Coordinates of N, CA and C in Angstrom, one line a residue:
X1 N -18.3 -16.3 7.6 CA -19.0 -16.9 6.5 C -18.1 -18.0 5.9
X2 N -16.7 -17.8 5.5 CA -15.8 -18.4 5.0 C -15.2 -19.6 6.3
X3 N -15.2 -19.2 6.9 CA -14.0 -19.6 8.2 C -15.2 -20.3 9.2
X4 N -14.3 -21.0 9.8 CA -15.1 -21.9 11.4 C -15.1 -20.6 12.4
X5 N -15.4 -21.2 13.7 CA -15.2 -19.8 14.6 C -16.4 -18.8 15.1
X6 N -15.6 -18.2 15.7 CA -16.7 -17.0 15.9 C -15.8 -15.6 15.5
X7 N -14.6 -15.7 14.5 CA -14.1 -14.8 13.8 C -13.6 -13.9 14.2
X8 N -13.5 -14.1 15.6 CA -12.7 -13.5 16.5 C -10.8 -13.6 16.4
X9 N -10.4 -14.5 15.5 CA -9.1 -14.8 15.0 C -8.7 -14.0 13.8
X10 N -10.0 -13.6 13.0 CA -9.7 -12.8 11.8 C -9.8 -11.6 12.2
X11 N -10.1 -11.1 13.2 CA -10.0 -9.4 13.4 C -8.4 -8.7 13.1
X12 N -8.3 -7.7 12.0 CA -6.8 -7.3 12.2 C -7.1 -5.9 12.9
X13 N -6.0 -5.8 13.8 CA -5.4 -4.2 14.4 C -4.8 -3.4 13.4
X14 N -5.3 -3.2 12.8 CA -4.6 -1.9 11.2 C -3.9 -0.7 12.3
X15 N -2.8 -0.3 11.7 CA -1.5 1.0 12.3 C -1.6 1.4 11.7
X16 N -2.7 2.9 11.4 CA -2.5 3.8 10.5 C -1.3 4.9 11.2
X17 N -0.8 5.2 12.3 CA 0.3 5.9 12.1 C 1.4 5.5 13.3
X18 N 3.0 5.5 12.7 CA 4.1 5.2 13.6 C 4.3 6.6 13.8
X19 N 4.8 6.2 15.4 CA 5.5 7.3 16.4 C 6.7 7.5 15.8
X20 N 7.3 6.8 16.1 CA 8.8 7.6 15.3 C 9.2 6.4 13.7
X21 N 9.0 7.1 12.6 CA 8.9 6.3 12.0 C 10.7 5.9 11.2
X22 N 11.5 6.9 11.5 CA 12.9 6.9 11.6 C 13.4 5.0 12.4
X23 N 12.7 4.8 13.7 CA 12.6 3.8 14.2 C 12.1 2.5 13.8
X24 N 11.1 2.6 13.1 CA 10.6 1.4 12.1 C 11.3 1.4 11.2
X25 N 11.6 2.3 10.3 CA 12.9 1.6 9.0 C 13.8 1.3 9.9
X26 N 14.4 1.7 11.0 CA 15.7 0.7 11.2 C 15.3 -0.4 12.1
X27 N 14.2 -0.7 12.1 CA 14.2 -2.3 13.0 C 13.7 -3.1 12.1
X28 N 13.4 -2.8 10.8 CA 13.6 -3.6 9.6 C 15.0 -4.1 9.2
X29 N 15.7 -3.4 9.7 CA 17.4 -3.7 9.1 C 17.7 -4.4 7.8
X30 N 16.7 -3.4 6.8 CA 17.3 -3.6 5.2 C 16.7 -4.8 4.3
X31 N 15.9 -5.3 5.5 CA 15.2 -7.1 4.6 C 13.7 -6.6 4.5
X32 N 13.2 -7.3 3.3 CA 12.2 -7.2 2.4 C 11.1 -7.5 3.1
X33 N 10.1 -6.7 3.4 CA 8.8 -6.7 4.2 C 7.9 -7.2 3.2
X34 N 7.0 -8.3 4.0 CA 5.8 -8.9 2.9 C 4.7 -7.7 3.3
X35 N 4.2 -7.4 1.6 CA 3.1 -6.7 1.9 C 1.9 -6.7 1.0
X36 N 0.6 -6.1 1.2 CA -0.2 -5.8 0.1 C -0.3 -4.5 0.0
X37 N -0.2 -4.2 -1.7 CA -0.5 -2.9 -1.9 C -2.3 -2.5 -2.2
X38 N -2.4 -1.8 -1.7 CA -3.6 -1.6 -1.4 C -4.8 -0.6 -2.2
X39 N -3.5 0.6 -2.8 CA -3.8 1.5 -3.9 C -2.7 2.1 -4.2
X40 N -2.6 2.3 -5.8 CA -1.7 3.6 -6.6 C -2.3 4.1 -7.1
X41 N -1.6 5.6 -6.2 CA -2.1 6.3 -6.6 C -1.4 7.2 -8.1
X42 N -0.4 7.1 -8.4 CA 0.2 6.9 -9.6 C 1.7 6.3 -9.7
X43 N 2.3 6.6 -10.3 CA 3.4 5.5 -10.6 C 4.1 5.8 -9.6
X44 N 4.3 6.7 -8.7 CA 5.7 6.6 -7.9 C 5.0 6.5 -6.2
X45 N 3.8 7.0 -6.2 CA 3.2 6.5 -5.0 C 2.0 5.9 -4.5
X46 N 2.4 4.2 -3.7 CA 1.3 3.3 -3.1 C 1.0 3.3 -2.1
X47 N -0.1 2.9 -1.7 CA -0.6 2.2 0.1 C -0.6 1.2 -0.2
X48 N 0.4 0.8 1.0 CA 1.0 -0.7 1.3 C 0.4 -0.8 3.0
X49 N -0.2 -2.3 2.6 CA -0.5 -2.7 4.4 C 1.0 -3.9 3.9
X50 N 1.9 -3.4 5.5 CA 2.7 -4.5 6.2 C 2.2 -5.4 6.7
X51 N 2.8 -6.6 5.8 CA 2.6 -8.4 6.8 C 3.9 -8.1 7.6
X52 N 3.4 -8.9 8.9 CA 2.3 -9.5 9.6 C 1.7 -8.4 10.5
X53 N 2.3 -7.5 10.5 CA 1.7 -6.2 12.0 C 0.8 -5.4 11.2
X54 N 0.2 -5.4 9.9 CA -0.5 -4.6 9.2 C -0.6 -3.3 9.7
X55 N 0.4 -2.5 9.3 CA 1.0 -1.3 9.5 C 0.6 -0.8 7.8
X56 N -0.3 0.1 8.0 CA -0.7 1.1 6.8 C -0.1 1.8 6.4
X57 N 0.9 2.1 5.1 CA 2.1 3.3 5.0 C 1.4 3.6 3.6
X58 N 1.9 4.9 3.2 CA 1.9 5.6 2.0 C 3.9 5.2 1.8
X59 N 3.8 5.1 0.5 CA 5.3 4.6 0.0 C 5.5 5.6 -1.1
X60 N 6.4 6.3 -1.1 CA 6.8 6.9 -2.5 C 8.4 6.9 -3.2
X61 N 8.0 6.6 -4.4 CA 9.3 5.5 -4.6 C 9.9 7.0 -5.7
X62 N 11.3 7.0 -5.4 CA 11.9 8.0 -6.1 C 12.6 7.5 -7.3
X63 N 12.7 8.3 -8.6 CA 13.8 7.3 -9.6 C 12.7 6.7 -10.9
X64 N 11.1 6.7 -11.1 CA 10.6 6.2 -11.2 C 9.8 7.2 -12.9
X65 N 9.9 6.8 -14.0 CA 9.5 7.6 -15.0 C 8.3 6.8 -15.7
X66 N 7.1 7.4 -15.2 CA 5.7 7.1 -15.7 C 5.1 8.1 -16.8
X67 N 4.1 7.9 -17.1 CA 3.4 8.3 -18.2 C 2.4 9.1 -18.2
X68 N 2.6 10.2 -17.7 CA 1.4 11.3 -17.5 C 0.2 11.3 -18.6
X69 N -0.8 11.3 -18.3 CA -1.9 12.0 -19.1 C -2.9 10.3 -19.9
X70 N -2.3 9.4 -19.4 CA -2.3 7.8 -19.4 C -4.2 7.5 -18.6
X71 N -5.0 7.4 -19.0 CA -6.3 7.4 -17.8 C -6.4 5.9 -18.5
X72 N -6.8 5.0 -17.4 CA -7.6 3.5 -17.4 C -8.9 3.7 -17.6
X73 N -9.1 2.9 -18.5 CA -10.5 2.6 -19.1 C -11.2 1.1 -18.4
X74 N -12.5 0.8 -19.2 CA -12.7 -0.5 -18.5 C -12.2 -1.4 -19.0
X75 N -12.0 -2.2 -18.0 CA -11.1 -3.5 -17.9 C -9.6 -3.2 -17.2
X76 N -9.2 -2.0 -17.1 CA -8.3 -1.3 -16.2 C -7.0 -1.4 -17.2
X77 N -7.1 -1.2 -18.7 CA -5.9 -1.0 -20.1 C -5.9 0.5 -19.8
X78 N -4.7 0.7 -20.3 CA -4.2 2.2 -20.6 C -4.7 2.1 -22.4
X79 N -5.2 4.0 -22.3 CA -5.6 4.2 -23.5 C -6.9 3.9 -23.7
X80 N -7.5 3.2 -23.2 CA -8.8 3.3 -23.5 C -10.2 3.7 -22.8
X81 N -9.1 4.8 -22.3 CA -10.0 5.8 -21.1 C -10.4 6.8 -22.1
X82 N -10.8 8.7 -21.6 CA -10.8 9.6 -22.1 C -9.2 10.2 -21.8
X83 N -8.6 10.8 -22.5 CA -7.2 11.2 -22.5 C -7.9 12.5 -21.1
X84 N -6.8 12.9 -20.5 CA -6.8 13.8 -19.2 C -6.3 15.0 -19.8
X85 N -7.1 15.7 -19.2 CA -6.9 16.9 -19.9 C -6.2 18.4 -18.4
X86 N -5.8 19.0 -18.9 CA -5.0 19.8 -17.8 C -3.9 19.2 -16.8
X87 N -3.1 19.7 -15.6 CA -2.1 19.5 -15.4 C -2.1 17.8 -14.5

């Protein structure tokens, strides 16, 4: 619709799961992967698709002090949801 073609260039291979994934952190060797995050699910854990191999990971970040009981309302502001009730 957007693009020339027959959009056969826009098709991505999405990697929902690595074989050894001990192996993929170290062939990163410590440098900053471009990504999009895709959803959070709260403050310490997102889905990130990896640029450029779009590799689908769950990420959970440790160290990280969020705000329990916090619900998004419309427009996506904290506080102007219904407060959450139970654990």
């Amino acid at each position: 619709m957007w693009s020339e073609g027959t959009g056969s260039h826009t098709i991505r291979d999405l990697k929902y799961t690595i074989e050894n994934p001990r192996h993929f952190v170290d062939s990163m060797h410590q440098k900053p992967v471009n990504a999009i995050i895709e959803h959070v699910r709260d403050g310490s854990v997102v889905r990130a698709l990896l640029l450029p191999d779009y590799y689908l990971v769950t990420v959970m970040l440790s160290g990280i002090k969020v705000r329990f009981g916090c619900v998004l309302g419309r427009g996506g502001y904290p506080g102007s949801g219904v407060p959450r009730t139970g654990p």
